[in-house]
Structure formats: C-alpha cells, structure tokens
Amino acid sequence: MTVIPLHRNAPADLAGPADLTVEQVKTLLAPINPSRVQNLKGQSHLEAWDVRRWLNRVFGFGGWSDETLELVCVAEREINPGRWTVIYRAQVRLTVKTTDGRTLTAYDDAAMGDSRNQPSLGDAHDMAMKTALSQALKRCAHNLGDAFGLSLYNDGSRQAVGIWSAAHPKPANDADVSAVPDDAPVKPEPAPVVEEQAPAAEQQVQRSKRAEGGPWEQPAAQQQKQAPPRQGPRAVPDQQPTGPSRDYLADAQAAESRERFDQVRAAAVAEGAPPEYLASLDAVAQQKEQAAQQQAPKQQAPRSAPKPGPSRPTAVPSVPSAPDPEADAARQQHAVALAELLAAGKALALEPSHLDDIATAEAGCKAADCTVEQLAGLTADLRAAAEGAAA
C-alpha cells in the first residue's frame, strides 16, 4: 500500500490529510457509482448498510467508529386501535482513523426517524430508532465526499462535486483518479409497506373539472350517507376521498372564542380545504364578531329600573373598541404557524392530540398555546423527521 509522504512536524499521536493513502484519496475523490444510489419518493439517497460497507472499504475494519450522542423518543401514539406511530431523534458522531490507528477526524450530525402505522409497538420503536440512527450516520458520512453521497445533495446528481483537493495532489503516475471499481447494484433494505392516504390537496378536484360539488362542498350529513358501512375499526386509512374528516363549519359556529376559531380554521387548512370553504369559515367568524358587537351595548344596560331620585345626565352607551390591526396580524400569524404544524404532523400520520402531547413535552404547553417561534421549531423538527424518512 502506497502512503502519501508526511511533510509536517506534528506529534506522533496526531493525524491529518497527509496520512491518507493514495488509494484512499483516489476512492474519496471518485464520483459515486450510480448503481449505489436509491430513489425514494423522488429523492436520491444511499442505503445505511452500503455506507457502512464503504467505510470499511476506505478506512478498514476498526478504522472507523460511530457513537450515539443522543437518542430520544419524540412521540409515541396509537393512531388507530392496535396501530402505532413512533418518532425518534438521534445525534451521532462518526470518527475515522488512519491505517495505523490514529484519529483522523470526527463528524457530528443529527436526524429524526419515524415508524408509521405499525401493528406492533415494539417494532415501531425499533424501526424509528434504527431510521434515526441510520440517517444521522449518513449525514455524518457525506462530509467524506462523493463516495458517501455528497453529490446527491446537488439535486440528486451522480457527477462528482469534490473532483480535486489541494491537500491531496493527484499522483503523477496515476492517470485515472475516478476509476473506482464497484460491484452489483445495491438493493434497499426491506421495509414494511404501510398504506397511506393521498394528500388532501390531491383529493380535492378542481371545480372546473367536475360537474357536481366536491366532497368539501357537500354537507356533513350527505357525506355520512355516502360513506360505506364499516365492520369494526380499520387500521389503515381509506384510500377513496370522502371529504373533510369533520364538519369544520359546525365547529366554527360552536367556537366560543377567536382562538378556538383559529384552531378550527388551521385544522381545515392542514387538511387541504379549498379557498371557497375557507371563505365560508371566515364568513362565520365575521358574523359572530358582528353579533358580539351588537350585543355589547345591551349587556351594559342596567338590569333593573333605577330608583326615583335626582335627575342625572343620561350615560352614553359604550362603543365597541376599534379593531386592533396588530392583534389581528398576530392572530393570523399564529394561525398560519399552527396550520403549518398540523400539516407537518399529518405528513407523519399524527393527530392534533398527538401534536399537543409533543408540544407539551417540548414547550410545556399545548400546540394552540405555543408562541409562533415555538410552533416554527416544532414544525421544523417534524419536517426533518419526514425528510429523514424519505432520504
């Protein structure tokens, strides 16, 4: 094995780029073989076992190690009787060594992994943990270059993005740095198939393409009549679109406060309600506000006739306070942030009650009571979990 000469003064226990062999540098600079790349839901990625295989090939057995810095269960929910969804967050450190055992470098990274709609709680935890740990390891490894999928971040490209390194000059007697042999195409690890309901935005057909009202435009009673009878609880969501999962118009009418209405509207947005449906919800809120303003002077009137006495000037009825644009904007911003959290949770098959439990664990309050910043942080975590599952 040819070793690049070490031209530096350093303690014997320290290592650096010059301690890599010519073969290691050649492998790290080569473009990734397309046969190693998998595609999941339109995103290119590497299998975790393939990353470990190439760590062994480049650095040798015992030439690298991974350490779990954090492994936390973010959520555990029974979404249907006997069906479980679990989410984990993991932080991993990857350490690589030289051929003589000195530490060369270490990389830290984190990821979230989920296991959705599983019939076994133990299997759901096992799969979510392994997914989070594998994703975190792969994110650490991509710092080692194209052999570990760095180019895939360039819109899934298989073309090398490292190409050359000033710290590792190309050997003069090596005419082809990119020719690194590989073997048969990589096969993905088996995973249980879980039927998923199509996104609500795809279920709602455009008005111009249909002759009759869509499911969002039909009354809830009519939708229930059209729904087929069920024989006991179902573990897998129905595949045929049946409109909204609840009567948001009725919930908006029953909302006792503006905050409660904002929650109802955010849930409708997360489920993919069309603009005309949201407009009907807004009309309900406007009618309730107008009714409240009209009742305000009546509530302030005396309940009993005044006792005879000296005449006094007639009190002028109080006028409802003028709208506060800043408060309205803050409520709207909070509603949008809450809707984004609900949408991110729906992508992971999480119910609003599940999100409340996650928010309580992370922020100390329910989702509706979180600040906009707290909602944004929770949404980012859930989106990272969804991306980790697809990567």
XYZ file of C-alpha atoms in Angstrom:
391
model
C 0.000 0.000 0.000
C 1.441 3.355 -1.042
C 1.364 6.118 1.578
C 1.493 9.817 0.792
C 4.657 11.197 2.453
C 4.152 13.167 5.652
C 5.690 16.639 5.234
C 4.931 18.296 8.558
C 6.135 18.430 12.113
C 3.454 17.032 14.394
C 3.172 14.771 17.431
C 3.047 11.087 16.587
C -0.467 10.663 18.012
C -1.986 13.346 15.754
C -3.069 12.716 12.168
C -4.135 14.854 9.226
C -4.947 14.743 5.499
C -1.391 13.767 4.567
C -1.813 10.481 6.449
C -4.356 9.128 3.962
C -3.046 6.631 1.426
C -3.130 7.211 -2.321
C -5.816 4.520 -2.677
C -7.979 6.195 -0.028
C -7.722 9.603 -1.695
C -8.450 8.064 -5.091
C -11.612 6.424 -3.744
C -12.828 9.544 -1.932
C -12.375 11.782 -4.994
C -14.135 9.418 -7.406
C -17.770 10.078 -8.415
C -20.301 7.765 -6.856
C -21.312 4.704 -8.839
C -24.968 5.143 -9.941
C -25.667 1.520 -9.019
C -25.354 2.502 -5.337
C -27.984 5.237 -5.478
C -31.576 4.526 -4.484
C -34.638 6.664 -5.147
C -37.430 7.061 -2.607
C -40.373 9.371 -3.326
C -38.315 11.310 -5.856
C -35.285 11.770 -3.578
C -31.902 10.119 -4.141
C -30.208 8.507 -1.177
C -27.786 5.787 -0.074
C -28.637 2.750 1.995
C -27.194 2.770 5.511
C -25.643 -0.676 5.087
C -23.937 0.496 1.889
C -22.440 3.486 3.745
C -21.030 1.115 6.372
C -19.658 -1.122 3.643
C -17.776 1.761 2.077
C -16.485 2.984 5.429
C -14.932 -0.488 5.797
C -13.543 -0.341 2.262
C -11.959 3.091 2.601
C -10.782 3.084 6.230
C -10.615 -0.628 7.018
C -12.103 -2.779 9.748
C -11.569 -0.913 13.007
C -10.595 2.195 11.054
C -13.834 3.994 11.891
C -16.458 4.062 14.630
C -19.842 5.653 15.298
C -21.062 6.858 18.682
C -24.638 7.653 19.680
C -24.609 11.023 21.450
C -28.388 11.277 21.844
C -31.383 9.029 21.206
C -34.745 10.463 22.299
C -38.299 9.290 21.709
C -40.132 12.376 20.456
C -43.582 10.824 20.115
C -45.390 7.522 20.652
C -49.038 7.426 19.641
C -51.706 4.823 18.974
C -53.252 6.344 15.857
C -55.819 3.579 15.476
C -56.681 0.590 17.692
C -53.606 -1.622 17.558
C -51.672 0.655 15.141
C -48.729 2.731 16.329
C -46.674 5.688 15.105
C -43.342 6.451 16.809
C -40.766 9.235 16.199
C -37.169 9.347 17.443
C -34.416 11.965 17.326
C -30.776 10.800 17.202
C -27.390 12.541 17.262
C -24.388 10.519 16.093
C -20.620 11.070 15.923
C -18.575 9.393 13.172
C -14.829 9.040 13.850
C -12.354 7.883 11.178
C -8.768 6.795 11.721
C -5.570 6.348 9.770
C -4.304 2.903 8.828
C -2.069 2.911 11.920
C -4.955 3.691 14.289
C -4.590 7.438 14.903
C -7.739 9.555 14.910
C -8.004 11.459 11.655
C -11.257 13.408 12.179
C -14.778 13.208 13.621
C -18.156 14.474 12.396
C -21.356 15.075 14.388
C -24.845 15.249 12.912
C -28.458 14.559 13.876
C -31.636 13.280 12.274
C -35.169 12.207 13.102
C -36.732 8.900 12.132
C -40.287 7.667 12.277
C -42.245 4.459 12.014
C -45.847 4.957 11.000
C -48.994 2.890 11.369
C -47.262 -0.251 12.671
C -49.207 -3.157 14.222
C -46.546 -3.771 16.905
C -45.421 -1.115 19.391
C -42.041 -2.824 19.815
C -41.444 -2.971 16.072
C -42.493 0.668 15.740
C -39.914 1.755 18.329
C -37.225 -0.471 16.790
C -37.771 0.844 13.265
C -37.948 4.504 14.334
C -34.720 4.200 16.349
C -32.852 2.485 13.522
C -34.103 5.029 10.995
C -32.984 7.995 13.110
C -29.557 6.465 13.814
C -29.015 5.464 10.175
C -29.992 8.892 8.855
C -27.679 10.622 11.334
C -24.775 8.349 10.362
C -25.332 9.007 6.658
C -25.373 12.754 7.286
C -22.046 12.450 9.114
C -20.522 10.348 6.325
C -21.380 12.716 3.474
C -18.643 15.032 4.806
C -16.209 12.446 3.411
C -17.161 13.334 -0.154
C -18.737 11.859 -3.241
C -18.109 8.231 -2.279
C -20.575 8.796 0.571
C -23.253 10.674 -1.356
C -22.155 14.319 -1.158
C -23.078 14.931 -4.809
C -26.643 13.724 -4.179
C -27.281 16.989 -2.344
C -26.738 18.665 -5.714
C -30.280 17.840 -6.845
C -29.514 14.101 -6.848
C -26.560 14.387 -9.232
C -24.180 11.430 -9.638
C -21.436 13.682 -11.002
C -18.550 14.314 -8.605
C -18.575 17.655 -6.810
C -15.315 17.143 -4.903
C -13.229 16.410 -8.034
C -9.907 17.557 -6.545
C -8.257 18.543 -3.264
C -5.338 20.894 -2.785
C -4.324 18.874 0.273
C -4.142 15.700 -1.833
C -2.364 16.319 -5.173
C -3.123 13.798 -7.879
C -0.228 11.302 -8.189
C 1.767 11.867 -11.372
C 1.773 8.170 -12.271
C -1.979 7.742 -11.792
C -3.763 8.772 -14.982
C -7.292 7.886 -13.880
C -8.334 9.046 -10.430
C -12.049 8.440 -10.992
C -11.928 4.746 -11.913
C -13.011 3.039 -8.692
C -14.489 -0.449 -9.150
C -17.836 -1.344 -7.658
C -19.958 -4.463 -7.637
C -23.595 -5.329 -8.287
C -26.283 -2.656 -7.861
C -27.235 -2.013 -4.259
C -30.593 -3.331 -3.118
C -32.600 -1.413 -0.495
C -33.207 -2.824 2.932
C -36.672 -4.414 3.261
C -39.246 -2.271 4.989
C -42.896 -2.959 5.836
C -45.354 -1.473 3.374
C -47.841 0.897 5.001
C -50.807 2.117 3.012
C -51.081 5.875 3.200
C -53.958 8.161 2.390
C -53.366 10.503 -0.525
C -52.730 14.149 0.424
C -55.926 16.128 0.843
C -54.759 18.690 -1.686
C -54.656 15.923 -4.329
C -58.047 14.527 -3.322
C -59.876 17.802 -3.894
C -60.576 18.009 -7.637
C -60.683 21.467 -9.236
C -64.181 22.916 -9.625
C -63.691 23.432 -13.370
C -63.080 19.683 -13.881
C -66.253 18.344 -12.306
C -69.968 18.661 -12.938
C -71.118 18.455 -9.327
C -69.958 19.630 -5.950
C -66.869 18.014 -4.477
C -66.726 16.407 -1.038
C -65.727 19.687 0.663
C -68.892 21.333 -0.728
C -71.321 18.668 0.485
C -72.997 18.803 3.893
C -71.569 16.504 6.512
C -74.823 14.506 6.733
C -74.727 13.772 2.993
C -71.111 12.644 3.236
C -72.016 10.227 6.023
C -74.774 8.714 3.896
C -72.348 8.156 1.039
C -69.692 6.577 3.277
C -69.736 2.741 3.161
C -70.547 0.952 6.427
C -67.544 -0.256 8.413
C -67.192 -3.613 10.069
C -65.252 -2.720 13.219
C -62.236 -0.400 13.465
C -59.920 -0.072 10.484
C -56.155 0.075 10.909
C -55.402 1.586 7.501
C -56.904 4.889 6.278
C -59.459 4.696 3.478
C -57.961 5.240 0.069
C -61.024 6.839 -1.542
C -61.533 10.544 -0.791
C -64.532 11.176 1.459
C -64.169 14.898 2.030
C -63.257 16.560 5.328
C -62.774 14.342 8.353
C -65.011 16.625 10.439
C -67.635 19.335 9.977
C -65.455 22.442 10.267
C -68.406 24.757 9.595
C -70.266 23.374 12.606
C -67.117 23.618 14.725
C -66.643 27.236 13.622
C -70.237 28.045 14.597
C -69.709 26.441 18.012
C -66.359 28.165 18.658
C -66.643 30.150 21.883
C -63.602 32.358 21.241
C -61.486 33.761 18.447
C -58.616 31.497 19.488
C -60.819 28.425 19.185
C -61.964 29.525 15.729
C -58.339 29.998 14.628
C -57.643 26.411 15.680
C -60.595 25.135 13.644
C -59.521 27.119 10.590
C -55.911 25.941 10.922
C -57.088 22.327 11.027
C -59.128 22.880 7.852
C -56.091 24.394 6.116
C -53.940 21.438 7.166
C -56.492 19.009 5.701
C -56.429 20.795 2.349
C -59.643 22.803 2.434
C -60.196 24.763 -0.813
C -60.340 28.593 -0.785
C -64.129 28.733 -1.075
C -64.511 26.528 2.007
C -62.103 28.706 3.994
C -64.052 31.776 2.861
C -67.212 30.260 4.341
C -65.375 29.735 7.634
C -64.215 33.363 7.614
C -67.799 34.465 6.962
C -68.909 32.578 10.077
C -66.244 34.347 12.151
C -67.294 37.743 10.758
C -70.949 37.117 11.570
C -70.071 36.074 15.140
C -67.963 39.217 15.631
C -70.735 41.472 14.317
C -73.268 39.785 16.598
C -70.948 40.242 19.573
C -70.553 43.973 18.814
C -74.327 44.428 18.558
C -74.922 42.683 21.893
C -72.217 44.636 23.726
C -74.352 47.807 24.382
C -77.327 45.675 25.512
C -75.179 43.812 28.020
C -74.044 47.094 29.523
C -77.634 48.358 30.098
C -78.950 48.247 33.738
C -80.866 45.079 34.579
C -83.422 46.831 36.810
C -85.178 50.187 36.631
C -83.353 52.954 38.511
C -84.861 54.195 41.758
C -86.503 57.632 41.768
C -84.035 60.335 42.598
C -82.385 63.457 41.352
C -82.160 63.627 37.640
C -78.752 62.794 36.212
C -77.310 63.141 32.733
C -78.013 60.125 30.603
C -74.934 57.936 30.228
C -73.713 57.456 26.700
C -73.583 53.743 25.732
C -70.056 52.487 25.357
C -68.851 51.941 21.815
C -67.158 48.648 20.960
C -63.422 49.048 20.807
C -61.942 49.632 17.375
C -60.207 46.699 15.665
C -56.545 46.312 16.545
C -54.611 45.649 13.290
C -51.526 44.475 15.164
C -53.507 41.987 17.258
C -55.311 40.722 14.148
C -51.981 40.284 12.352
C -50.529 38.425 15.337
C -53.553 36.103 15.456
C -53.279 35.477 11.737
C -49.564 34.732 12.027
C -50.242 32.337 14.908
C -52.990 30.614 12.911
C -50.655 30.149 9.933
C -47.898 28.721 12.163
C -50.414 26.359 13.785
C -51.655 25.260 10.350
C -48.101 24.518 9.228
C -47.547 22.388 12.351
C -50.759 20.452 11.690
C -49.717 19.884 8.066
C -46.279 18.634 9.135
C -47.904 16.326 11.668
C -50.321 14.979 9.086
C -47.380 14.022 6.859
C -46.287 11.738 9.729
C -49.839 10.449 10.394
C -50.051 12.371 13.692
C -53.404 13.545 15.041
C -53.802 17.041 16.609
C -53.945 15.402 20.039
C -50.574 13.802 19.341
C -49.153 17.194 18.415
C -50.470 18.606 21.691
C -48.550 15.920 23.562
C -45.362 16.677 21.598
C -45.776 20.411 22.213
C -46.323 19.781 25.924
C -43.149 17.699 26.085
C -41.056 20.210 24.124
C -42.564 23.608 25.024
C -44.560 22.926 28.182
C -47.962 23.784 26.691
C -50.440 22.616 24.067
C -49.859 23.470 20.414
C -52.563 26.151 20.345
C -50.928 27.909 23.312
C -47.390 27.882 21.876
C -45.787 31.028 20.538
C -45.133 31.445 16.827
C -41.443 30.740 17.422
C -42.210 27.552 19.360
C -44.603 26.391 16.629
C -41.938 27.049 13.991
C -39.405 24.974 15.942
C -41.822 22.049 16.342
C -42.731 22.236 12.651
C -39.053 22.180 11.661
C -38.485 19.054 13.790
C -41.433 17.213 12.215
C -40.400 18.221 8.700
C -36.886 16.987 9.426
C -38.382 13.665 10.518
C -40.358 13.431 7.273
C -37.281 14.289 5.197
C -35.210 11.788 7.142
C -37.720 9.057 6.389
C -37.662 9.932 2.673
C -33.869 10.416 2.409
